[in-house]
Tab-separated table of C-alpha atoms in Angstrom:
chain	number	residue	atom	x	y	z
U	1	MET	CA	92.409	111.818	154.304
U	2	THR	CA	95.008	110.737	151.794
U	3	ASP	CA	98.472	109.465	152.500
U	4	SER	CA	101.113	111.694	150.962
U	5	PRO	CA	103.104	110.578	149.083
U	6	ALA	CA	101.333	107.643	147.441
U	7	PRO	CA	102.584	104.116	148.265
U	8	ARG	CA	105.410	102.848	146.049
U	9	ILE	CA	104.986	99.790	143.856
U	10	PRO	CA	107.478	96.883	144.160
U	11	LEU	CA	110.945	97.326	142.715
U	12	ASP	CA	111.732	95.753	139.337
U	13	PRO	CA	114.739	93.363	139.816
U	14	LYS	CA	116.388	94.946	136.763
U	15	GLU	CA	116.470	98.263	138.620
U	16	GLN	CA	118.309	96.958	141.695
U	17	PRO	CA	121.841	97.737	140.343
U	18	ILE	CA	120.646	101.252	139.529
U	19	LEU	CA	119.352	101.672	143.065
U	20	ASP	CA	122.665	100.488	144.567
U	21	LYS	CA	124.702	102.962	142.523
U	22	LEU	CA	122.309	105.834	143.212
U	23	LEU	CA	122.569	105.144	146.939
U	24	ALA	CA	126.357	105.431	146.679
U	25	VAL	CA	126.088	108.718	144.757
U	26	ARG	CA	123.627	110.069	147.317
U	27	THR	CA	126.074	109.277	150.111
U	28	ASN	CA	128.841	111.177	148.299
U	29	LEU	CA	126.536	114.128	147.722
U	30	GLU	CA	125.615	114.225	151.406
U	31	LEU	CA	129.287	114.161	152.390
U	32	LEU	CA	129.967	117.003	149.966
U	33	LYS	CA	127.111	118.978	151.479
U	34	GLN	CA	128.301	118.457	155.041
U	35	ASP	CA	131.897	119.532	154.415
U	36	ARG	CA	132.141	123.074	155.810
U	37	SER	CA	135.927	123.245	155.629
U	38	THR	CA	135.798	124.552	152.055
U	39	TYR	CA	133.425	125.911	149.443
U	40	VAL	CA	131.511	123.504	147.223
U	41	LYS	CA	133.468	123.282	143.954
U	42	SER	CA	131.961	123.039	140.490
U	43	GLN	CA	134.032	120.059	139.354
U	44	ASP	CA	132.926	117.941	142.328
U	45	VAL	CA	129.239	118.627	141.700
U	46	ILE	CA	129.470	118.083	137.941
U	47	GLU	CA	131.276	114.752	138.414
U	48	LEU	CA	128.510	113.437	140.689
U	49	TYR	CA	125.846	114.850	138.377
U	50	ASP	CA	127.348	112.894	135.475
U	51	GLN	CA	127.165	109.696	137.548
U	52	VAL	CA	123.460	110.316	138.221
U	53	ILE	CA	122.779	110.919	134.530
U	54	GLU	CA	124.553	107.656	133.680
U	55	GLN	CA	122.060	105.745	135.838
U	56	VAL	CA	119.157	107.758	134.456
U	57	GLU	CA	120.038	106.660	130.923
U	58	ILE	CA	119.975	103.009	132.007
U	59	LEU	CA	116.674	103.537	133.845
U	60	ASN	CA	115.043	105.163	130.821
U	61	GLU	CA	115.951	102.176	128.664
U	62	ILE	CA	114.232	99.854	131.160
U	63	ARG	CA	111.129	102.044	131.484
U	64	THR	CA	110.246	102.656	127.869
U	65	THR	CA	106.657	101.544	128.527
U	66	LYS	CA	106.230	102.790	132.126
U	67	ARG	CA	107.472	106.377	132.230
U	68	LEU	CA	105.296	107.468	135.169
U	69	GLU	CA	106.229	104.587	137.470
U	70	GLN	CA	107.277	105.556	141.003
U	71	ASN	CA	109.186	103.154	143.292
U	72	ARG	CA	112.226	103.320	145.599
U	73	VAL	CA	114.562	104.015	142.674
U	74	ASP	CA	112.584	107.190	142.014
U	75	THR	CA	112.722	108.137	145.682
U	76	VAL	CA	116.513	107.855	145.821
U	77	LEU	CA	116.809	109.471	142.383
U	78	ASP	CA	114.730	112.365	143.725
U	79	ASP	CA	117.192	112.648	146.599
U	80	CYS	CA	120.170	112.691	144.239
U	81	PHE	CA	118.681	115.265	141.906
U	82	GLN	CA	117.616	117.494	144.772
U	83	LEU	CA	121.096	117.367	146.286
U	84	VAL	CA	122.618	118.072	142.859
U	85	SER	CA	120.125	120.896	142.310
U	86	LEU	CA	120.877	122.511	145.652
U	87	ALA	CA	124.609	122.062	145.065
U	88	TYR	CA	124.264	123.745	141.651
U	89	MET	CA	122.556	126.643	143.384
U	90	THR	CA	125.332	126.768	145.975
U	91	ILE	CA	128.010	127.063	143.272
U	92	GLY	CA	125.972	129.682	141.409
U	93	LYS	CA	124.810	127.591	138.444
U	94	ASN	CA	121.093	128.076	139.014
U	95	HIS	CA	120.912	130.695	136.271
U	96	GLU	CA	122.970	129.366	133.399
U	97	ALA	CA	122.116	131.496	130.395
U	98	PRO	CA	119.903	129.856	127.750
U	99	ALA	CA	120.190	130.595	124.050
U	100	VAL	CA	117.642	133.417	124.228
U	101	TYR	CA	118.029	135.990	127.003
U	102	GLU	CA	115.198	136.286	129.512
U	103	SER	CA	114.817	138.057	132.832
U	104	ARG	CA	116.983	136.598	135.577
U	105	THR	CA	114.087	135.158	137.550
U	106	HIS	CA	113.092	133.004	134.580
U	107	MET	CA	116.477	131.494	133.797
U	108	LEU	CA	116.491	128.624	136.265
U	109	ASP	CA	118.772	125.839	135.139
U	110	LEU	CA	116.822	122.664	134.343
U	111	ARG	CA	118.859	120.737	136.891
U	112	VAL	CA	117.680	123.197	139.525
U	113	LYS	CA	114.116	122.773	138.242
U	114	TRP	CA	114.170	119.254	139.660
U	115	SER	CA	114.117	120.556	143.228
U	116	CYS	CA	111.296	122.909	142.319
U	117	ALA	CA	109.296	120.099	140.702
U	118	TYR	CA	109.787	117.827	143.704
U	119	ILE	CA	108.528	120.439	146.175
U	120	GLU	CA	105.726	121.389	143.778
U	121	GLN	CA	104.513	117.785	143.788
U	122	ARG	CA	104.619	117.702	147.583
U	123	LEU	CA	102.610	120.923	147.775
U	124	LEU	CA	100.090	119.645	145.226
U	125	ASP	CA	99.656	116.383	147.155
U	126	HIS	CA	98.873	118.386	150.258
U	127	LEU	CA	96.467	120.707	148.422
U	128	GLU	CA	94.615	117.693	147.084
U	129	GLU	CA	94.503	116.236	150.561
U	130	ALA	CA	93.294	119.490	152.159
U	131	HIS	CA	90.430	119.682	149.622
U	132	PHE	CA	90.192	123.463	150.086
U	133	TYR	CA	92.756	125.747	148.466
U	134	SER	CA	93.098	129.087	146.740
U	135	SER	CA	93.232	129.588	142.985
U	136	LYS	CA	96.459	131.516	143.583
U	137	ASP	CA	98.053	128.307	144.860
U	138	LEU	CA	97.420	126.599	141.533
U	139	GLU	CA	98.372	129.665	139.478
U	140	ALA	CA	101.793	129.976	141.125
U	141	ILE	CA	102.682	126.296	140.745
U	142	GLY	CA	101.111	126.113	137.284
U	143	GLN	CA	103.229	129.047	136.090
U	144	MET	CA	106.399	127.369	137.340
U	145	LEU	CA	105.485	124.179	135.485
U	146	HIS	CA	104.683	126.157	132.332
U	147	ASN	CA	108.084	127.865	132.511
U	148	ALA	CA	109.786	124.516	133.062
U	149	ARG	CA	108.224	123.171	129.871
U	150	ARG	CA	109.424	126.195	127.915
U	151	TYR	CA	112.962	125.781	129.233
U	152	MET	CA	112.858	122.099	128.320
U	153	ASP	CA	111.952	123.004	124.738
U	154	ARG	CA	114.764	125.533	124.539
U	155	GLY	CA	117.260	123.245	126.251
U	156	LYS	CA	116.875	120.197	124.002
U	157	ASP	CA	120.313	120.764	122.523
U	158	ALA	CA	122.000	121.779	125.786
U	159	TYR	CA	120.896	118.953	128.113
U	160	THR	CA	121.117	115.201	127.933
U	161	PRO	CA	117.876	113.593	126.649
U	162	SER	CA	117.857	111.376	129.739
U	163	LEU	CA	117.413	114.369	132.031
U	164	LEU	CA	114.707	115.822	129.783
U	165	THR	CA	112.822	112.503	129.691
U	166	LEU	CA	112.876	112.136	133.455
U	167	LEU	CA	111.944	115.747	134.119
U	168	GLU	CA	109.127	115.449	131.584
U	169	ALA	CA	107.638	112.585	133.598
U	170	ARG	CA	107.934	114.576	136.835
U	171	ILE	CA	106.235	117.606	135.298
U	172	GLN	CA	103.481	115.464	133.779
U	173	VAL	CA	102.619	114.023	137.196
U	174	CYS	CA	102.345	117.577	138.575
U	175	GLU	CA	100.194	118.712	135.638
U	176	GLU	CA	97.783	115.817	136.100
U	177	THR	CA	97.395	116.726	139.772
U	178	ILE	CA	96.739	120.372	138.909
U	179	ALA	CA	94.107	119.293	136.378
U	180	ARG	CA	92.264	117.328	139.078
U	181	LEU	CA	92.461	120.252	141.485
U	182	GLU	CA	91.131	122.702	138.893
U	183	LEU	CA	88.268	120.357	138.052
U	184	ALA	CA	87.261	120.188	141.718
U	185	HIS	CA	86.662	123.957	141.717
U	186	SER	CA	85.340	124.322	138.203
U	187	HIS	CA	81.761	124.948	139.433
U	188	LEU	CA	82.620	128.135	141.317
U	189	THR	CA	80.887	131.122	139.734
U	190	PRO	CA	82.535	134.587	139.476
U	191	ASP	CA	80.335	135.996	142.261
U	192	LEU	CA	81.033	133.081	144.613
U	193	SER	CA	84.768	132.790	143.957
U	194	PRO	CA	85.774	135.843	146.089
U	195	LYS	CA	83.756	134.508	149.031
U	196	TYR	CA	85.342	131.087	148.671
U	197	GLU	CA	88.832	132.643	148.545
U	198	LYS	CA	88.106	134.621	151.712
U	199	LEU	CA	86.953	131.483	153.519
U	200	VAL	CA	90.180	129.710	152.535
U	201	SER	CA	92.203	132.684	153.765
U	202	ILE	CA	90.361	132.730	157.105
U	203	LEU	CA	90.877	128.988	157.595
U	204	ARG	CA	94.626	129.282	156.997
U	205	THR	CA	94.985	132.346	159.207
U	206	LEU	CA	93.151	130.557	161.995
U	207	CYS	CA	95.623	127.689	161.732
U	208	ALA	CA	98.491	130.183	161.993
U	209	CYS	CA	96.891	131.735	165.090
U	210	ASN	CA	96.767	128.301	166.635
U	211	THR	CA	100.584	127.954	166.566
U	212	ARG	CA	101.428	131.152	168.442
U	213	SER	CA	103.020	131.092	171.867
U	214	THR	CA	100.026	132.992	173.298
U	215	PHE	CA	96.583	132.072	172.010
U	216	PRO	CA	95.064	135.191	170.316
U	217	GLU	CA	91.497	134.786	171.536
U	218	GLU	CA	90.430	138.293	170.501
U	219	GLU	CA	91.662	137.703	166.951
U	220	VAL	CA	89.806	134.388	166.750
U	221	ASP	CA	86.620	136.136	167.944
U	222	ASN	CA	87.069	138.684	165.162
U	223	PHE	CA	87.285	135.896	162.591
U	224	MET	CA	84.142	134.376	164.024
U	225	LEU	CA	82.346	137.685	163.369
U	226	GLN	CA	83.674	137.713	159.796
U	227	LEU	CA	82.354	134.187	159.285
U	228	LYS	CA	78.902	135.205	160.514
U	229	GLU	CA	78.913	138.140	158.093
U	230	LEU	CA	79.880	135.809	155.255
U	231	GLN	CA	77.132	133.407	156.263
U	232	THR	CA	74.606	136.258	155.961
U	233	GLU	CA	75.958	137.185	152.514
U	234	LEU	CA	75.723	133.565	151.338
U	235	ARG	CA	72.130	132.934	152.421
U	236	PRO	CA	70.636	134.315	149.156
U	237	TYR	CA	72.581	131.544	147.364
U	238	GLY	CA	70.941	128.896	149.531
U	239	ILE	CA	74.177	128.302	151.459
U	240	HIS	CA	73.757	127.779	155.196
U	241	ALA	CA	76.138	126.657	157.896
U	242	PHE	CA	74.816	124.667	160.822
U	243	SER	CA	72.829	126.391	163.516
U	244	GLU	CA	74.931	126.571	166.665
U	245	GLU	CA	71.852	125.908	168.823
U	246	SER	CA	70.598	122.940	166.871
U	247	GLU	CA	73.639	120.708	167.305
U	248	SER	CA	75.847	119.801	170.215
U	249	LYS	CA	79.552	120.511	169.999
U	250	GLU	CA	80.223	116.771	169.788
U	251	ASP	CA	77.844	116.443	166.841
U	252	LYS	CA	79.560	119.303	165.047
U	253	LEU	CA	83.013	117.784	165.513
U	254	ALA	CA	81.777	114.352	164.438
U	255	GLU	CA	80.317	115.893	161.282
U	256	MET	CA	83.576	117.624	160.506
U	257	VAL	CA	85.590	114.435	160.938
U	258	GLU	CA	83.201	112.662	158.588
U	259	LYS	CA	83.617	115.417	156.004
U	260	LEU	CA	87.379	114.991	156.162
U	261	GLN	CA	87.323	111.284	155.373
U	262	PHE	CA	88.108	110.860	151.707
U	263	THR	CA	90.820	108.828	150.015
U	264	ARG	CA	92.878	109.003	146.882
U	265	GLU	CA	91.638	105.566	145.830
U	266	HIS	CA	88.016	106.761	145.900
U	267	PRO	CA	88.119	110.523	145.310
U	268	GLU	CA	84.999	112.604	145.712
U	269	PRO	CA	83.431	113.931	142.502
U	270	ALA	CA	83.792	117.639	141.767
U	271	PRO	CA	81.236	119.170	144.140
U	272	ALA	CA	78.752	121.848	143.174
U	273	ALA	CA	79.727	125.349	144.253
U	274	LYS	CA	77.011	125.390	146.906
U	275	ASP	CA	78.216	122.180	148.545
U	276	LEU	CA	81.859	123.239	148.321
U	277	ILE	CA	81.357	126.613	150.012
U	278	GLU	CA	78.842	125.302	152.533
U	279	THR	CA	81.257	122.611	153.678
U	280	LEU	CA	84.097	125.140	153.904
U	281	LEU	CA	81.929	127.551	155.895
U	282	ARG	CA	81.015	124.796	158.336
U	283	ARG	CA	84.636	123.786	158.651
U	284	ASN	CA	85.604	127.350	159.569
U	285	PHE	CA	82.901	127.601	162.255
U	286	LEU	CA	83.820	124.226	163.690
U	287	TRP	CA	87.512	125.047	163.689
U	288	CYS	CA	86.880	128.341	165.505
U	289	ASN	CA	84.873	126.554	168.186
U	290	LEU	CA	87.496	123.862	168.589
U	291	MET	CA	90.334	126.400	168.819
U	292	LYS	CA	88.508	128.415	171.495
U	293	GLU	CA	88.021	125.215	173.456
U	294	ARG	CA	91.634	124.003	173.224
U	295	LYS	CA	93.384	127.431	173.263
U	296	GLY	CA	96.595	126.136	171.708
U	297	ARG	CA	97.006	123.127	174.021
U	298	MET	CA	98.331	120.075	172.186
U	299	ALA	CA	97.778	116.524	173.389
U	300	PRO	CA	100.942	115.322	175.215
U	301	ALA	CA	101.319	112.374	172.804
U	302	PHE	CA	101.808	114.793	169.862
U	303	GLN	CA	103.737	117.547	171.663
U	304	GLU	CA	107.122	116.257	170.460
U	305	ILE	CA	106.230	116.243	166.772
U	306	TYR	CA	104.512	119.630	167.198
U	307	ASP	CA	107.654	121.141	168.727
U	308	LYS	CA	109.785	119.657	165.945
U	309	LEU	CA	107.576	121.025	163.153
U	310	LEU	CA	107.266	124.412	164.828
U	311	GLY	CA	111.055	124.556	165.229
U	312	ILE	CA	111.588	123.771	161.523
U	313	GLN	CA	109.072	126.417	160.490
U	314	LYS	CA	110.707	129.100	162.643
U	315	LYS	CA	114.176	128.274	161.309
U	316	LEU	CA	112.927	128.445	157.711
U	317	GLU	CA	111.178	131.756	158.385
U	318	LYS	CA	114.402	133.119	159.841
U	319	LEU	CA	116.286	131.948	156.760
U	320	SER	CA	113.765	133.690	154.515
U	321	LEU	CA	114.563	136.968	156.323
U	322	THR	CA	118.360	136.521	156.309
U	323	GLN	CA	118.633	134.409	153.152
U	324	ALA	CA	121.278	136.475	151.395
U	325	TRP	CA	123.700	136.286	154.321
U	326	SER	CA	123.105	132.928	155.978
U	327	LEU	CA	121.657	130.437	153.491
U	328	ARG	CA	123.701	127.644	151.992
U	329	GLU	CA	121.186	126.052	149.637
U	330	THR	CA	122.305	122.520	150.431
U	331	ASP	CA	121.177	123.153	154.026
U	332	LEU	CA	117.592	123.070	152.774
U	333	TRP	CA	118.077	119.361	152.202
U	334	ASN	CA	118.267	118.748	155.961
U	335	TYR	CA	114.973	120.502	156.585
U	336	GLN	CA	113.312	118.835	153.619
U	337	ARG	CA	114.324	115.349	154.703
U	338	GLN	CA	113.018	115.967	158.221
U	339	LEU	CA	109.695	117.038	156.743
U	340	ASP	CA	109.639	114.059	154.364
U	341	ARG	CA	110.163	111.623	157.227
U	342	ILE	CA	107.325	113.173	159.230
U	343	ASP	CA	105.063	113.242	156.161
U	344	GLU	CA	105.795	109.661	155.171
U	345	ALA	CA	105.276	108.408	158.741
U	346	ARG	CA	101.579	109.262	158.535
U	347	VAL	CA	99.147	106.369	158.211
U	348	ASP	CA	96.170	106.956	155.903
U	349	GLY	CA	97.030	110.629	156.166
U	350	ASN	CA	96.862	110.676	159.968
U	351	PHE	CA	99.653	111.502	162.392
U	352	ILE	CA	100.272	108.591	164.766
U	353	ASP	CA	101.293	108.742	168.416
U	354	PRO	CA	103.952	106.410	169.931
U	355	LEU	CA	101.238	103.827	170.661
U	356	GLY	CA	100.015	103.790	167.066
U	357	ARG	CA	96.821	105.770	167.724
U	358	PRO	CA	95.726	108.375	165.138
U	359	SER	CA	95.606	112.037	166.099
U	360	GLU	CA	92.410	113.872	166.997
U	361	LEU	CA	91.103	116.565	164.672
U	362	TYR	CA	92.716	119.444	166.565
U	363	GLU	CA	96.212	117.928	166.488
U	364	GLN	CA	95.776	116.696	162.920
U	365	ARG	CA	94.897	120.078	161.464
U	366	THR	CA	97.537	121.962	163.465
U	367	LEU	CA	100.342	119.571	162.513
U	368	LEU	CA	99.300	119.552	158.853
U	369	TYR	CA	99.383	123.346	158.770
U	370	LEU	CA	102.951	123.404	160.091
U	371	LEU	CA	104.027	120.671	157.664
U	372	ARG	CA	102.546	122.403	154.621
U	373	LYS	CA	103.798	125.836	155.659
U	374	SER	CA	107.346	124.499	155.992
U	375	TYR	CA	107.259	122.902	152.527
U	376	ALA	CA	106.022	126.206	151.099
U	377	LEU	CA	108.894	128.097	152.770
U	378	ILE	CA	111.453	125.696	151.263
U	379	PHE	CA	109.891	126.217	147.832
U	380	GLN	CA	110.105	129.985	148.290
U	381	LEU	CA	113.760	129.806	149.321
U	382	ILE	CA	114.659	127.634	146.312
U	383	VAL	CA	112.930	129.916	143.832
U	384	SER	CA	114.469	133.102	145.276
U	385	SER	CA	118.036	131.759	145.496
U	386	GLU	CA	120.680	134.099	144.080
U	387	PRO	CA	122.671	132.978	140.995
U	388	VAL	CA	126.052	133.241	142.705
U	389	SER	CA	128.494	130.730	144.175
U	390	GLU	CA	128.669	130.768	147.966
U	391	ALA	CA	132.332	131.771	147.581
U	392	LEU	CA	131.207	135.062	146.008
U	393	LEU	CA	128.169	135.638	148.209
U	394	PRO	CA	129.961	137.997	150.658
U	395	ILE	CA	130.897	140.298	147.762
U	396	TYR	CA	127.498	139.930	146.119
U	397	ASN	CA	125.674	140.750	149.355
U	398	GLN	CA	127.811	143.843	149.966
U	399	LEU	CA	127.056	145.089	146.455
U	400	THR	CA	123.357	144.370	146.908
U	401	THR	CA	123.362	146.476	150.078
U	402	LEU	CA	125.302	149.279	148.351
U	403	ARG	CA	122.840	149.263	145.472
U	404	LYS	CA	119.878	149.555	147.854
U	405	CYS	CA	121.553	152.470	149.668
U	406	LEU	CA	122.348	154.306	146.433
U	407	LEU	CA	118.817	153.827	145.119
U	408	GLU	CA	117.427	155.139	148.408
U	409	VAL	CA	119.702	158.208	148.223
U	410	LYS	CA	118.529	158.833	144.648
U	411	LYS	CA	114.896	158.396	145.688
U	412	LEU	CA	115.316	161.014	148.445
U	413	GLY	CA	116.667	163.614	146.031
U	414	GLY	CA	120.359	162.785	145.754
U	415	VAL	CA	123.274	164.416	147.570
U	416	SER	CA	124.140	168.090	147.962
U	417	SER	CA	127.869	167.562	147.406
U	418	PRO	CA	129.995	164.896	145.655
U	419	ARG	CA	131.919	164.551	148.937
U	420	GLU	CA	128.886	162.759	150.419
U	421	LEU	CA	129.480	159.909	147.950
U	422	TYR	CA	133.049	159.245	149.122
U	423	PRO	CA	132.125	156.320	151.441
U	424	TYR	CA	130.234	154.593	148.604
U	425	SER	CA	132.978	155.258	146.064
U	426	MET	CA	135.703	153.956	148.393
U	427	LYS	CA	133.798	150.727	149.024
U	428	LEU	CA	133.073	150.197	145.326
U	429	ASN	CA	136.710	150.806	144.412
U	430	SER	CA	137.919	148.387	147.086
U	431	ILE	CA	135.612	145.682	145.668
U	432	ASP	CA	136.676	146.492	142.115
U	433	ASN	CA	140.356	146.177	143.109
U	434	MET	CA	139.691	142.612	144.276
U	435	ARG	CA	139.349	141.498	140.654
U	436	VAL	CA	142.222	139.736	138.913
U	437	ASP	CA	142.136	140.133	135.132
U	438	GLY	CA	138.517	141.202	135.445
U	439	LYS	CA	137.441	138.203	137.550
U	440	PHE	CA	136.866	137.649	141.245
U	441	VAL	CA	139.203	134.903	142.417
U	442	VAL	CA	138.830	132.961	145.676
U	443	GLY	CA	142.011	131.047	146.430
U	444	ASP	CA	142.936	129.380	143.148
U	445	ASP	CA	139.334	129.098	141.959
U	446	ILE	CA	137.208	131.334	139.767
U	447	PRO	CA	133.745	130.717	141.272
U	448	ASP	CA	130.568	130.735	139.226
U	449	GLY	CA	128.401	133.835	139.198
U	450	GLN	CA	131.049	136.226	137.861
U	451	GLY	CA	128.589	137.811	135.452
U	452	SER	CA	126.005	138.537	138.140
U	453	VAL	CA	128.552	140.097	140.510
U	454	THR	CA	130.175	142.151	137.729
U	455	GLN	CA	126.799	143.369	136.493
U	456	LEU	CA	125.831	144.430	140.018
U	457	LEU	CA	129.174	146.219	140.484
U	458	GLU	CA	128.727	148.128	137.219
U	459	GLU	CA	125.201	149.102	138.211
U	460	CYS	CA	126.468	150.494	141.517
U	461	PHE	CA	129.189	152.494	139.731
U	462	GLU	CA	126.575	153.855	137.330
U	463	LEU	CA	124.288	154.936	140.175
U	464	ALA	CA	127.181	156.647	141.980
U	465	TYR	CA	128.193	158.394	138.734
U	466	GLU	CA	124.660	159.703	138.160
U	467	LEU	CA	124.409	160.987	141.730
U	468	ARG	CA	127.796	162.709	141.435
U	469	ASN	CA	126.819	164.410	138.179
U	470	ASP	CA	123.507	165.575	139.631
U	471	ALA	CA	125.299	167.020	142.676
U	472	GLU	CA	127.848	168.837	140.498
U	473	ASP	CA	125.110	170.254	138.250
U	474	SER	CA	123.153	171.463	141.269
U	475	SER	CA	126.191	173.165	142.810
U	476	SER	CA	127.080	174.922	139.519
U	477	GLU	CA	123.570	176.381	139.269
U	478	VAL	CA	123.791	178.131	142.676
U	479	PRO	CA	124.308	181.924	141.940
U	480	THR	CA	127.459	183.608	143.283
U	481	PRO	CA	126.591	186.191	146.005
U	482	ALA	CA	126.814	189.799	144.737
U	483	SER	CA	129.676	191.934	146.027
U	484	GLU	CA	128.816	194.019	149.031
U	485	SER	CA	131.303	196.755	148.020
U	486	GLY	CA	130.029	200.204	146.983
U	487	PRO	CA	130.299	201.898	143.554
U	488	GLU	CA	133.712	201.768	141.934
U	489	GLY	CA	135.011	199.448	144.607
U	490	VAL	CA	134.492	201.905	147.475
U	491	ALA	CA	133.267	200.252	150.625
U	492	ALA	CA	129.722	201.050	151.548
């Protein structure tokens, strides 16, 4: 297996002053992140961002002939940019409008793109290490990189060239990794691709089953049946997994371990489709057998790291469900650094126990699944972050909930009387009355994200207005009951 990330080359003595200053900036950014007594303010973040850019300009002058170099300066610079990126998201600057309007989800500020690019590189390193991955994995990351390049082209006049140069190098590293990953699967034919994708999906789902509190043996048996069906479908292509009777369980596990041994220094050539799918099919069978034997029991030496990774994953999953109400983007830094430390502690790609012994296959695969899943959750949380300062998030979240309720009422046919809209109207008016000269003010500050909150407020008012009009039109169309009196007003 490969070690992720790759080893750093020695530090150039000319870069030592840069490293010292970046370490100081990183410390200040961490202190800013940890201060819960007040909201993160724009001026504080921008001041620290300017200090980072100052060092980037000096670094670019030194590295005119070695743009893709990666050493400790880059590691600390990554830290600084990620903290700045998350802080920009916290203050609502993750969607600063470019010159040409695009949909909100495609307006990520280039400074925020740094965090995305960092996590993308981590995910790509792990995909390359895993050797088996879905085309959708590459499509999602590739699209983000493509968008980043477009924003760089449009932002040439709005951003310092130093930031663009550095981000260009980061994106180029990611693109080169994607190119290698695409080449590795270039031999898959259209009829074999769906079967390969299903095998990847089964392998990942099996890993997820292996981390549950109660081992789902029935579900694993069902996947085993699916694998046997796939094996039957693949026989016409000359693809065969091992025969369960012909090899002992020890032989099967030894074969799997051997298949896993490949390094970044000596990468395997792009395999033929037959070899690729056959190896993946074998890996699925072997993993099923191993899971049924171990039934979720981790070796005691790796129980601590397993519990830590599982705890991080559960916290990130909880954040993904309650993101709008509980996420402060800078908090993601804490989870990311914990994952980075665990990832970087691996030796030749293997997790090591306290005595320096590498993990067995079962522990290795289970821990890698949790590590990769957690990185993917952080990436998802970064991409889906709302473009509003944390100071305005309570208002923004209330309006988001109101909008969902109004849309649901409209979907169900509206209201029968305008009076039914009074609770919505009262809440909208109370939020609207919070504005001072058309802006939402928190203390003495005017937090970022005013446009997003105002737009959402106007949309809610518009929905309520439409529902009120529809209710009034419906009530006016109801015919008045005919008089029950007799001819000429005489009672019947």
